[in-house]
mmCIF file of C-alpha atoms and ligand atoms in Angstrom:
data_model
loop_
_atom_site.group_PDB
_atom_site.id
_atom_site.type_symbol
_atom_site.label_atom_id
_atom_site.label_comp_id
_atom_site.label_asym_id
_atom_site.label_seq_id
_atom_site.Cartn_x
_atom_site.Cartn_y
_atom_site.Cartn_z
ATOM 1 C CA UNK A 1 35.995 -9.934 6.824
ATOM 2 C CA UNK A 2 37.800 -11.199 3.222
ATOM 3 C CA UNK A 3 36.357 -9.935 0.304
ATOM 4 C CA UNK A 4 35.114 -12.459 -2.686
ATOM 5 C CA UNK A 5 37.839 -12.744 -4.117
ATOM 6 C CA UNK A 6 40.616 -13.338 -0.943
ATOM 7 C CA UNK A 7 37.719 -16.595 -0.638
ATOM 8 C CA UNK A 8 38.335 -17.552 -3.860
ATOM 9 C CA UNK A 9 42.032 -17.872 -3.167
ATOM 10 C CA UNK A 10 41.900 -19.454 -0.398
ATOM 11 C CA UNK A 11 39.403 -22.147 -2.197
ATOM 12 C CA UNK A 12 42.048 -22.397 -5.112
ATOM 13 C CA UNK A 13 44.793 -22.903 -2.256
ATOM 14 C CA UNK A 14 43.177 -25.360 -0.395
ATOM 15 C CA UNK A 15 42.155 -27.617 -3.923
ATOM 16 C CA UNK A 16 45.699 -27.716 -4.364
ATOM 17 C CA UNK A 17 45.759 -30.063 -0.971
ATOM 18 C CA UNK A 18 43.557 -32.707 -2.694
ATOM 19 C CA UNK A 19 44.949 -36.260 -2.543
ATOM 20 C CA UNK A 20 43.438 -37.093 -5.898
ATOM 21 C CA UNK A 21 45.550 -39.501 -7.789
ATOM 22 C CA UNK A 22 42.617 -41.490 -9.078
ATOM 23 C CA UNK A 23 40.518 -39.206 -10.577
ATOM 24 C CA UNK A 24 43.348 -36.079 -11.064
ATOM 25 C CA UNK A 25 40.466 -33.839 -9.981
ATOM 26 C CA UNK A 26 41.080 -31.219 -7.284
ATOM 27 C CA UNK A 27 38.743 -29.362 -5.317
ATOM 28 C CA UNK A 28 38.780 -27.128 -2.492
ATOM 29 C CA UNK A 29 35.986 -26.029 0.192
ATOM 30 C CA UNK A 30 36.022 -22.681 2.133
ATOM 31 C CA UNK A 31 33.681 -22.894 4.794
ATOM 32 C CA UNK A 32 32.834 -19.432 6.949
ATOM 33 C CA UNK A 33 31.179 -19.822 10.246
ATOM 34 C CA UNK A 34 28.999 -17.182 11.561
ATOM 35 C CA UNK A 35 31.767 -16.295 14.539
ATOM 36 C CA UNK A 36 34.156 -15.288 11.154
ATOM 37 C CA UNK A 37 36.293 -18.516 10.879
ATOM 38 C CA UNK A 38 37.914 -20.156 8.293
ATOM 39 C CA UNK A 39 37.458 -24.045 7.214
ATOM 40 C CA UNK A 40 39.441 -25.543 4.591
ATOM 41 C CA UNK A 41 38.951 -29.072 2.925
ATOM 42 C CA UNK A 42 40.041 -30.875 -0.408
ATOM 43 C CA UNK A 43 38.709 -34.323 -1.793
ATOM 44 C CA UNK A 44 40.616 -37.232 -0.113
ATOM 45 C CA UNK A 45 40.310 -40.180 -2.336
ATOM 46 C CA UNK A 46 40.824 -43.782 -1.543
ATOM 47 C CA UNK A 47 42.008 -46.855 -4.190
ATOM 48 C CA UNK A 48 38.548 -48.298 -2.456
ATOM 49 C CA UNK A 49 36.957 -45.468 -4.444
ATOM 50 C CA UNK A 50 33.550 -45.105 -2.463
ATOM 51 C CA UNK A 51 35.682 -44.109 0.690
ATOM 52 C CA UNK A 52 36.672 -41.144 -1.190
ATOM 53 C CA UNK A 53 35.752 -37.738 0.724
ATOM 54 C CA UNK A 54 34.473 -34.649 -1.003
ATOM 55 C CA UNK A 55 36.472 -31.274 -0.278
ATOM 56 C CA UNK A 56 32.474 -30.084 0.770
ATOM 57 C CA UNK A 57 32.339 -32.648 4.069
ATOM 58 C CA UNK A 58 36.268 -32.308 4.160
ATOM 59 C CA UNK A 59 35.596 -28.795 5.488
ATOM 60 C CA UNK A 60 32.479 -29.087 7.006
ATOM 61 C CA UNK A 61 33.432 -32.708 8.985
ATOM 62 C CA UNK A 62 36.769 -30.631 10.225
ATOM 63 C CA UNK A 63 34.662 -27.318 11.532
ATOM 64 C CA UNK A 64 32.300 -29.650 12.910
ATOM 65 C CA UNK A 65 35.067 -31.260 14.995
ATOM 66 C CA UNK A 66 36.616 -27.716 16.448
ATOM 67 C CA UNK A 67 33.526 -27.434 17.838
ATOM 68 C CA UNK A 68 31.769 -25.064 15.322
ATOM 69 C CA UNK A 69 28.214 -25.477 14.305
ATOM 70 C CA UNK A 70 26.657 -22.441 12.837
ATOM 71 C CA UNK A 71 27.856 -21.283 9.154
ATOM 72 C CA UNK A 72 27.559 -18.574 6.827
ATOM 73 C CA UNK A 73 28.493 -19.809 3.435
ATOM 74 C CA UNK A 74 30.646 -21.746 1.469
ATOM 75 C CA UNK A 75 33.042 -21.855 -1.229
ATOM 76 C CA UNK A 76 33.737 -24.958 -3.462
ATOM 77 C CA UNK A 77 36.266 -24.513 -6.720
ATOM 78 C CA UNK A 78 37.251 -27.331 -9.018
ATOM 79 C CA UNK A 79 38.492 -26.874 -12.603
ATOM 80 C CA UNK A 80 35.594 -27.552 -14.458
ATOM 81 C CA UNK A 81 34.159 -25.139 -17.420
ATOM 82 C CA UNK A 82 31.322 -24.495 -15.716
ATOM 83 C CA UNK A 83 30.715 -24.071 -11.975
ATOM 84 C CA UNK A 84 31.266 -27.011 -9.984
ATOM 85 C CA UNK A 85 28.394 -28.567 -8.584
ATOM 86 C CA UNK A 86 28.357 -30.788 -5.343
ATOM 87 C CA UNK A 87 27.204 -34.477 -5.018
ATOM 88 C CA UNK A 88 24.389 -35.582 -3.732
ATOM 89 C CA UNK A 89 26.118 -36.554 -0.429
ATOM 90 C CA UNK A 90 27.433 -33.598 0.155
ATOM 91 C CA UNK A 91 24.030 -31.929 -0.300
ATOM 92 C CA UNK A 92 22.470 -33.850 2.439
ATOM 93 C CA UNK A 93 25.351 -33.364 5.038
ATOM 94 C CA UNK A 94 25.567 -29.608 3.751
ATOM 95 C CA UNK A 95 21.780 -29.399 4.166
ATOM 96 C CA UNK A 96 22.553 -30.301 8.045
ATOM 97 C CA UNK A 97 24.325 -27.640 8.585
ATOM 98 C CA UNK A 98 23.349 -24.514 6.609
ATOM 99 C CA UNK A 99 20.115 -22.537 6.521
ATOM 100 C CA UNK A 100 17.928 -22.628 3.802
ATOM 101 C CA UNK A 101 18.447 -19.118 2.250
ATOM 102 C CA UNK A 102 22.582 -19.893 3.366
ATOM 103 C CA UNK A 103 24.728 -18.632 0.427
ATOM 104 C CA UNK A 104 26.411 -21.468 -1.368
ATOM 105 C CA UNK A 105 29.081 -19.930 -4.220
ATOM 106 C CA UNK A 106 30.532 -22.305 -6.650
ATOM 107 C CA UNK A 107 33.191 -22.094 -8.420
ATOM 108 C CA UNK A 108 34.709 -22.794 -11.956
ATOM 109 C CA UNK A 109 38.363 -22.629 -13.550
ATOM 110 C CA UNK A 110 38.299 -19.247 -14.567
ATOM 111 C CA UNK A 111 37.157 -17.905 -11.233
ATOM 112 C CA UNK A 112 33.358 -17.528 -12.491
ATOM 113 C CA UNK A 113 31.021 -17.777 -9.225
ATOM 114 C CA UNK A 114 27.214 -19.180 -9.514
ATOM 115 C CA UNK A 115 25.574 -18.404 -5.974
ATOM 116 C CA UNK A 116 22.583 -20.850 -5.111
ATOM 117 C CA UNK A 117 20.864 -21.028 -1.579
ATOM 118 C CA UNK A 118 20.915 -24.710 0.057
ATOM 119 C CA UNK A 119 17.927 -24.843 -0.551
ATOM 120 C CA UNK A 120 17.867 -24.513 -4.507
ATOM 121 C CA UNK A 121 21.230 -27.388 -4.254
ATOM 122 C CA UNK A 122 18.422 -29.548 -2.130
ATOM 123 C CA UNK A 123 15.161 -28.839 -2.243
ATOM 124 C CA UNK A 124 12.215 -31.204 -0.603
ATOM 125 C CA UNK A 125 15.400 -32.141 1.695
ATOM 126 C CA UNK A 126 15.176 -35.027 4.571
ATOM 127 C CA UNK A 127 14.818 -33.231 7.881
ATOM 128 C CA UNK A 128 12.616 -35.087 10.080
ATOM 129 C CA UNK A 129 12.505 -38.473 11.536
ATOM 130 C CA UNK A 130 8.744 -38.178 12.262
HETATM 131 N N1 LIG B 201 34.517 -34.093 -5.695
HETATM 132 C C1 LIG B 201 34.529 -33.187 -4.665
HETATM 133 O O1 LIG B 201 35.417 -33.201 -3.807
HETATM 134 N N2 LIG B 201 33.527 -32.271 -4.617
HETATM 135 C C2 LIG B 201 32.573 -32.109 -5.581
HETATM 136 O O2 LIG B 201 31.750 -31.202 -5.478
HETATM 137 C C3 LIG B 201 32.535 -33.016 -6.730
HETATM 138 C C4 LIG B 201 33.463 -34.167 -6.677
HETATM 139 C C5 LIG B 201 35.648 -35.046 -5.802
HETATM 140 C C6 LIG B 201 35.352 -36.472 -5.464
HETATM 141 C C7 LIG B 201 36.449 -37.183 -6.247
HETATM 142 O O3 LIG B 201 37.633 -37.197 -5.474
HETATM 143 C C8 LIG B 201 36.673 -36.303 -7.449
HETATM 144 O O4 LIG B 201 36.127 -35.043 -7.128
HETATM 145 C C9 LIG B 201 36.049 -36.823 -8.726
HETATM 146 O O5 LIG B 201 34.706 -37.102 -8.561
#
């Protein structure tokens, strides 16, 4: 199992993969799923700027796709001042896919973590069609 900070590496690492040459602003995702994997993801943006992807579905859209669907936590890291803090998008599709009381740690430029549950990112969240 890596330790907090060996997650926080990898997060850094993996922002450095963003395609970001609209905004400048790199972020990375590290996604752990409950068998002990590792998913990595960094924004993709597009000159059609709403097709931009977050580094949040990045990693969750390429677990997804290997077939995993249960996860532990995850790690996002941008270089912001204060913890980074996801968009509303990626709150519903991360609300999909983690429990509740799932660990969520966010992370800012000088490697200070804030950990919320999913449900404190979305509370009151969509989950039924009926
Ligand atoms: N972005 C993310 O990838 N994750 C976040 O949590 C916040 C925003 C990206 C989208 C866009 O490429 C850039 O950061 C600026 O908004």
């Amino acid at each position: 199992m890596l330790t907090t900070d060996e997650l926080i590496d990898l997060t850094i690492k993996a922002s450095q993969a963003a395609y970001a040459p609209y905004s400048q602003f790199k972020v990375g995702a590290t996604l752990v799923s409950k068998s002990g994997a590792i998913y990595q993801g960094c924004n993709v943006e597009n000159i059609s700027y709403g097709l931009t992807n977050c580094a949040e579905r990045t990693a969750i859209f390429r677990a997804i796709s290997e077939g995993e669907r249960a996860f532990s936590c995850l790690y996002v890291y941008g270089e912001t001042d204060q913890p980074i803090s996801p968009c509303g998008a990626c709150r519903q599709v991360m609300a999909e896919f983690f429990e509740p009381e799932a660990e969520i740690c966010l992370i800012s430029k000088n490697r200070a973590i804030k950990k919320v549950t999913m449900a404190e990112l979305l509370p009151y969240q969509f989950k039924s069609l009926k």
